[in-house]
Short mmCIF file of C-alpha atoms and ligand atoms in Angstrom, two decimals:
data_model
loop_
_atom_site.label_atom_id
_atom_site.label_comp_id
_atom_site.label_asym_id
_atom_site.label_seq_id
_atom_site.Cartn_x
_atom_site.Cartn_y
_atom_site.Cartn_z
CA UNK A 252 -2.93 -18.75 13.25
CA UNK A 253 -5.46 -16.66 15.17
CA UNK A 254 -3.75 -17.42 18.49
CA UNK A 255 -0.37 -16.61 16.97
CA UNK A 256 -1.73 -13.25 15.86
CA UNK A 257 -3.08 -12.43 19.31
CA UNK A 258 0.41 -13.05 20.73
CA UNK A 259 2.69 -11.94 17.89
CA UNK A 260 0.70 -9.62 15.59
CA UNK A 261 2.02 -6.16 14.87
CA UNK A 262 0.23 -3.53 17.01
CA UNK A 263 -0.28 -1.02 14.19
CA UNK A 264 -2.33 2.08 14.94
CA UNK A 265 -4.85 1.49 12.17
CA UNK A 266 -5.72 -1.92 13.54
CA UNK A 267 -7.55 -0.36 16.45
CA UNK A 268 -10.38 1.03 14.34
CA UNK A 269 -13.53 -0.58 13.01
CA UNK A 270 -14.52 2.46 10.93
CA UNK A 271 -14.70 1.31 7.26
CA UNK A 272 -13.40 4.64 5.97
CA UNK A 273 -10.41 4.57 8.30
CA UNK A 274 -9.71 0.97 7.26
CA UNK A 275 -9.97 1.81 3.58
CA UNK A 276 -7.51 4.69 4.01
CA UNK A 277 -5.08 2.42 5.85
CA UNK A 278 -5.23 -0.20 3.10
CA UNK A 279 -4.47 2.36 0.40
CA UNK A 280 -1.55 3.71 2.44
CA UNK A 281 -0.13 0.25 3.17
CA UNK A 282 -0.30 -0.90 -0.46
CA UNK A 283 3.19 0.23 -1.30
CA UNK A 284 4.53 1.65 1.92
CA UNK A 285 6.05 -0.07 4.93
CA UNK A 286 3.27 -0.75 7.44
CA UNK A 287 4.88 1.10 10.37
CA UNK A 288 5.43 4.22 8.26
CA UNK A 289 1.89 4.01 6.87
CA UNK A 290 0.52 3.73 10.42
CA UNK A 291 2.23 6.96 11.44
CA UNK A 292 0.91 8.86 8.46
CA UNK A 293 -2.54 7.31 8.86
CA UNK A 294 -3.07 8.89 12.30
CA UNK A 295 -2.26 12.36 10.94
CA UNK A 296 -4.30 11.84 7.80
CA UNK A 297 -7.39 10.63 9.66
CA UNK A 298 -7.20 13.60 12.01
CA UNK A 299 -7.51 15.84 8.95
CA UNK A 300 -9.85 13.75 6.77
CA UNK A 301 -12.05 11.79 9.12
CA UNK A 302 -14.81 11.16 6.58
CA UNK A 303 -14.99 10.68 2.80
CA UNK A 304 -16.91 13.97 2.54
CA UNK A 305 -14.09 15.94 4.17
CA UNK A 306 -11.48 14.42 1.86
CA UNK A 307 -13.65 14.89 -1.23
CA UNK A 308 -14.03 18.60 -0.44
CA UNK A 309 -10.32 19.24 0.22
CA UNK A 310 -7.95 20.83 -2.28
CA UNK A 311 -5.63 18.36 -4.03
CA UNK A 312 -2.70 20.47 -2.81
CA UNK A 313 -3.72 19.92 0.82
CA UNK A 314 -4.18 16.20 0.23
CA UNK A 315 -0.76 15.89 -1.37
CA UNK A 316 0.79 17.74 1.58
CA UNK A 317 -0.84 15.27 3.96
CA UNK A 318 0.61 12.38 1.94
CA UNK A 319 4.17 13.44 2.74
CA UNK A 320 6.48 10.53 3.54
CA UNK A 321 4.30 7.86 1.97
CA UNK A 322 5.53 7.97 -1.64
CA UNK A 323 3.58 6.84 -4.71
CA UNK A 324 1.71 10.12 -4.50
CA UNK A 325 -0.82 9.31 -7.19
CA UNK A 326 -2.47 7.13 -4.56
CA UNK A 327 -3.41 10.31 -2.67
CA UNK A 328 -5.28 11.71 -5.66
CA UNK A 329 -6.92 8.34 -6.38
CA UNK A 330 -8.05 8.13 -2.75
CA UNK A 331 -9.59 11.56 -3.06
CA UNK A 332 -11.44 10.46 -6.20
CA UNK A 333 -12.62 7.36 -4.31
CA UNK A 334 -13.93 9.64 -1.55
CA UNK A 335 -15.84 11.65 -4.16
CA UNK A 336 -17.44 8.47 -5.54
CA UNK A 337 -18.36 7.33 -2.02
CA UNK A 338 -20.07 10.67 -1.41
CA UNK A 339 -21.79 10.82 -4.80
CA UNK A 340 -22.89 7.20 -5.13
CA UNK A 341 -22.95 5.69 -1.65
CA UNK A 342 -24.30 8.44 0.57
CA UNK A 343 -20.90 9.11 2.09
CA UNK A 344 -20.55 5.57 3.49
CA UNK A 345 -17.95 3.08 2.31
CA UNK A 346 -19.88 0.36 0.47
CA UNK A 347 -19.83 -3.15 1.93
CA UNK A 348 -20.34 -4.78 -1.45
CA UNK A 349 -17.16 -6.24 -2.90
CA UNK A 350 -17.94 -5.26 -6.49
CA UNK A 351 -18.71 -1.69 -5.43
CA UNK A 352 -15.45 -1.54 -3.46
CA UNK A 353 -13.49 -2.72 -6.49
CA UNK A 354 -15.01 0.01 -8.62
CA UNK A 355 -13.62 2.75 -6.37
CA UNK A 356 -10.63 4.57 -7.91
CA UNK A 357 -7.33 3.23 -6.65
CA UNK A 358 -8.91 0.20 -4.96
CA UNK A 359 -7.75 -3.03 -6.58
CA UNK A 360 -9.01 -6.54 -5.85
CA UNK A 361 -6.62 -6.98 -2.93
CA UNK A 362 -7.61 -3.77 -1.14
CA UNK A 363 -11.31 -4.35 -1.82
CA UNK A 364 -11.12 -7.81 -0.28
CA UNK A 365 -9.09 -6.59 2.67
CA UNK A 366 -11.64 -3.85 3.40
CA UNK A 367 -14.54 -6.30 2.99
CA UNK A 368 -12.97 -8.68 5.52
CA UNK A 369 -11.60 -6.13 7.97
CA UNK A 370 -14.44 -3.60 7.96
CA UNK A 371 -17.47 -5.74 7.20
CA UNK A 372 -16.50 -9.21 8.41
CA UNK A 373 -16.90 -10.76 4.97
CA UNK A 374 -15.34 -14.19 4.42
CA UNK A 375 -13.10 -13.24 1.52
CA UNK A 376 -9.38 -13.85 1.29
CA UNK A 377 -7.12 -10.90 0.47
CA UNK A 378 -4.10 -12.05 -1.49
CA UNK A 379 -1.19 -9.65 -1.82
CA UNK A 380 2.45 -10.53 -2.50
CA UNK A 381 3.07 -11.60 1.10
CA UNK A 382 -0.05 -13.71 1.42
CA UNK A 383 0.63 -15.29 -1.98
CA UNK A 384 4.03 -16.36 -0.70
CA UNK A 385 2.68 -17.75 2.60
CA UNK A 386 -0.16 -19.75 1.05
CA UNK A 387 1.91 -20.78 -1.95
CA UNK A 388 4.62 -22.20 0.27
CA UNK A 389 2.32 -23.74 2.84
CA UNK A 390 -0.22 -25.43 0.58
CA UNK A 391 1.18 -25.94 -2.94
CA UNK A 392 3.90 -28.15 -4.36
CA UNK A 393 4.55 -25.65 -7.11
CA UNK A 394 4.01 -21.89 -7.25
CA UNK A 395 0.22 -21.73 -7.68
CA UNK A 396 -1.79 -20.13 -10.46
CA UNK A 397 -3.94 -17.16 -9.36
CA UNK A 398 -7.33 -18.93 -9.54
CA UNK A 399 -6.61 -21.89 -7.23
CA UNK A 400 -4.70 -19.62 -4.88
CA UNK A 401 -7.65 -17.23 -4.63
CA UNK A 402 -10.08 -20.11 -4.14
CA UNK A 403 -7.96 -21.48 -1.31
CA UNK A 404 -7.58 -18.04 0.24
CA UNK A 405 -11.38 -17.68 0.34
CA UNK A 406 -11.90 -21.17 1.69
CA UNK A 407 -9.44 -20.71 4.54
CA UNK A 408 -11.07 -17.59 6.01
CA UNK A 409 -12.73 -18.67 9.27
CA UNK A 410 -16.39 -17.81 9.80
CA UNK A 411 -15.55 -15.93 12.95
CA UNK A 412 -12.98 -13.15 13.06
CA UNK A 413 -12.19 -12.95 9.33
CA UNK A 414 -10.51 -9.60 9.96
CA UNK A 415 -8.12 -11.12 12.49
CA UNK A 416 -7.32 -13.86 9.99
CA UNK A 417 -6.57 -11.25 7.33
CA UNK A 418 -4.19 -9.37 9.61
CA UNK A 419 -2.58 -12.60 10.73
CA UNK A 420 -1.73 -13.77 7.22
CA UNK A 421 -0.35 -10.35 6.38
CA UNK A 422 1.89 -10.47 9.45
CA UNK A 423 3.08 -14.01 8.85
CA UNK A 424 4.13 -12.91 5.37
CA UNK A 425 5.79 -9.73 6.58
CA UNK A 426 7.60 -10.99 9.67
CA UNK A 427 7.96 -14.78 9.52
CA UNK A 428 7.57 -16.15 6.01
CA UNK A 429 10.15 -13.75 4.65
CA UNK A 430 11.28 -13.93 1.05
CA UNK A 431 14.74 -14.94 2.12
CA UNK A 432 15.34 -17.17 5.13
CA UNK A 433 11.77 -17.76 6.34
CA UNK A 434 11.61 -18.29 10.11
CA UNK A 435 9.67 -21.52 9.96
CA UNK A 436 10.45 -22.35 13.58
CA UNK A 437 8.37 -19.32 14.64
CA UNK A 438 5.50 -19.88 12.21
CA UNK A 439 2.07 -21.20 13.24
CA UNK A 440 1.81 -23.07 9.92
CA UNK A 441 5.04 -25.01 10.37
CA UNK A 442 3.44 -28.36 11.22
CA UNK A 443 1.47 -28.54 7.98
CA UNK A 444 3.56 -26.39 5.64
CA UNK A 445 4.79 -28.17 2.51
CA UNK A 446 7.69 -25.82 2.10
CA UNK A 447 8.89 -26.31 5.68
CA UNK A 448 8.65 -30.07 5.16
CA UNK A 449 10.89 -29.73 2.12
CA UNK A 450 8.19 -31.07 -0.17
CA UNK A 451 8.75 -28.49 -2.83
CA UNK A 452 11.80 -29.43 -4.90
CA UNK A 453 12.68 -25.81 -5.53
CA UNK A 454 12.27 -24.79 -1.91
CA UNK A 455 15.96 -24.53 -1.18
CA UNK A 456 16.72 -22.49 -4.27
CA UNK A 457 13.84 -20.18 -3.52
CA UNK A 458 15.21 -19.43 -0.07
CA UNK A 459 18.02 -17.43 -1.64
CA UNK A 460 16.03 -15.30 -4.08
CA UNK A 461 16.61 -11.61 -3.64
CA UNK A 462 14.15 -9.53 -1.68
CA UNK A 463 12.03 -7.01 -3.43
CA UNK A 464 9.46 -4.50 -2.26
CA UNK A 465 8.84 -0.95 -1.23
CA UNK A 466 10.21 -1.36 2.29
CA UNK A 467 13.82 -1.28 1.12
CA UNK A 468 14.48 0.86 -1.95
CA UNK A 469 17.02 -0.71 -4.29
CA UNK A 470 20.52 0.67 -4.42
CA UNK A 471 20.70 3.43 -6.99
CA UNK A 472 17.23 4.61 -5.96
CA UNK A 473 18.43 8.21 -6.11
CA UNK A 474 18.97 7.83 -9.83
CA UNK A 475 15.34 6.85 -10.52
CA UNK A 476 12.59 9.13 -11.77
CA UNK A 477 10.50 8.04 -8.77
CA UNK A 478 13.10 9.51 -6.41
CA UNK A 479 13.22 12.70 -8.47
CA UNK A 480 9.44 13.07 -8.52
CA UNK A 481 9.37 12.59 -4.75
CA UNK A 482 11.92 15.35 -4.21
CA UNK A 483 10.05 17.73 -6.52
CA UNK A 484 6.83 17.13 -4.62
CA UNK A 485 8.56 17.60 -1.27
CA UNK A 486 9.80 21.02 -2.37
CA UNK A 487 6.35 22.00 -3.50
CA UNK A 488 4.82 20.80 -0.22
CA UNK A 489 6.92 23.43 1.56
CA UNK A 490 5.49 26.33 -0.48
CA UNK A 491 2.48 28.47 0.41
CA UNK A 492 -0.86 27.61 -1.17
CA UNK A 493 -0.99 28.75 -4.78
CA UNK A 494 2.65 29.85 -4.91
CA UNK A 495 4.69 28.98 -7.99
CA UNK A 496 8.13 27.50 -7.54
CA UNK A 497 10.80 27.73 -10.25
CA UNK A 498 12.92 24.65 -10.87
CA UNK A 499 16.08 25.98 -12.44
CA UNK A 500 18.78 23.71 -11.01
CA UNK A 501 19.64 20.01 -11.13
CA UNK A 502 18.30 17.87 -8.29
CA UNK A 503 20.68 15.19 -7.05
CA UNK A 504 22.14 13.41 -10.05
CA UNK A 505 19.29 14.57 -12.27
CA UNK A 506 20.11 17.37 -14.73
CA UNK A 507 17.77 20.23 -15.41
CA UNK A 508 16.34 18.53 -18.52
CA UNK A 509 15.37 15.48 -16.45
CA UNK A 510 13.81 17.78 -13.85
CA UNK A 511 11.68 19.48 -16.48
CA UNK A 512 10.71 16.13 -18.02
CA UNK A 513 9.61 14.93 -14.59
CA UNK A 514 7.56 18.10 -14.09
CA UNK A 515 5.83 17.42 -17.41
CA UNK A 516 4.86 13.87 -16.50
CA UNK A 517 3.77 14.97 -13.01
CA UNK A 518 1.53 17.61 -14.59
CA UNK A 519 -0.02 14.94 -16.80
CA UNK A 520 -0.62 12.80 -13.69
CA UNK A 521 -2.33 15.71 -11.94
CA UNK A 522 0.32 15.93 -9.23
CA UNK A 523 1.44 19.48 -10.13
CA UNK A 524 0.28 22.41 -12.23
CA UNK A 525 2.72 23.99 -14.64
CA UNK A 526 2.59 27.75 -15.03
CA UNK A 527 1.11 28.46 -18.49
CA UNK A 528 3.94 28.85 -21.02
CA UNK A 529 6.58 27.49 -18.64
CA UNK A 530 8.12 24.07 -18.17
CA UNK A 531 10.08 25.15 -15.10
CA UNK A 532 7.53 26.77 -12.78
CA UNK A 533 5.08 24.59 -10.93
CA UNK A 534 2.76 24.51 -7.95
CA UNK A 535 0.61 21.95 -6.20
CA UNK A 536 -2.75 21.55 -7.96
CA UNK A 537 -5.39 23.91 -6.64
CA UNK A 538 -8.23 21.63 -7.74
S1 SF4 B 155 6.38 -22.75 7.87
FE1 SF4 B 155 7.99 -21.51 6.91
S2 SF4 B 155 7.65 -21.59 4.69
FE2 SF4 B 155 5.80 -22.37 5.73
S3 SF4 B 155 4.44 -20.59 5.83
FE3 SF4 B 155 5.58 -20.68 7.76
S4 SF4 B 155 7.43 -19.42 7.47
FE4 SF4 B 155 6.52 -19.81 5.44
#
């Protein structure tokens, strides 16, 4: 697996750093965004917010502007809150302790484990959807329960180069062990994989399940409130600091009532500020 990664791994920009803060930022960005797109945004973001202290001191409006193109914008505000905790409780340094990482806002068990392995060389397995699929297919007769899967993921991490292992499993899941039509012939696990050997009775049926995930929005995406919220935020990103913008027209297929409802929920999430007494005028939060 490690050799396969050296030859076939994706050369993503954020894989060149060993700075724990830069790695933590990359993990938050890659949670729900295609890795190549996250890598592009990561370079810009790190140029602006190279330390937790710089991000913690920034205005939420500026942070949301820097998050353009990544989607799931609440992650930007959670990352800023994580930066504030790192400054207040950890002297401005990303903690190496797994429990402390998991307590950071917006950092779930997967991201905490990925940061622990990638930034601090800890032997912990990071299990996201892709890794769950790889290990589940390779080592289990049936789709595994979370506890045995996690135990196996930990056990498999090699004592040397745990970060490389983490990247390798991610890449096998993303590029080889695809949801539909896995490319077993190109996979370093093929000689021992139960799924490739046909051991799992449901293997064939599972090969034709439909893909899901953030990389390819489902058809009809433009009709979702997530699409609408993204467009509202994009318009606000183009305004000057502190300027109010009136939303008085439909956006796409969404009528004006839906636009105002979206503004209300975005205000509750802290993504926008509504002008007092108005449901139609908004600006990026000043902080
Ligand atoms: S051999 Fe095939 S099914 Fe098994 S882990 Fe590799 S790509 Fe997935």
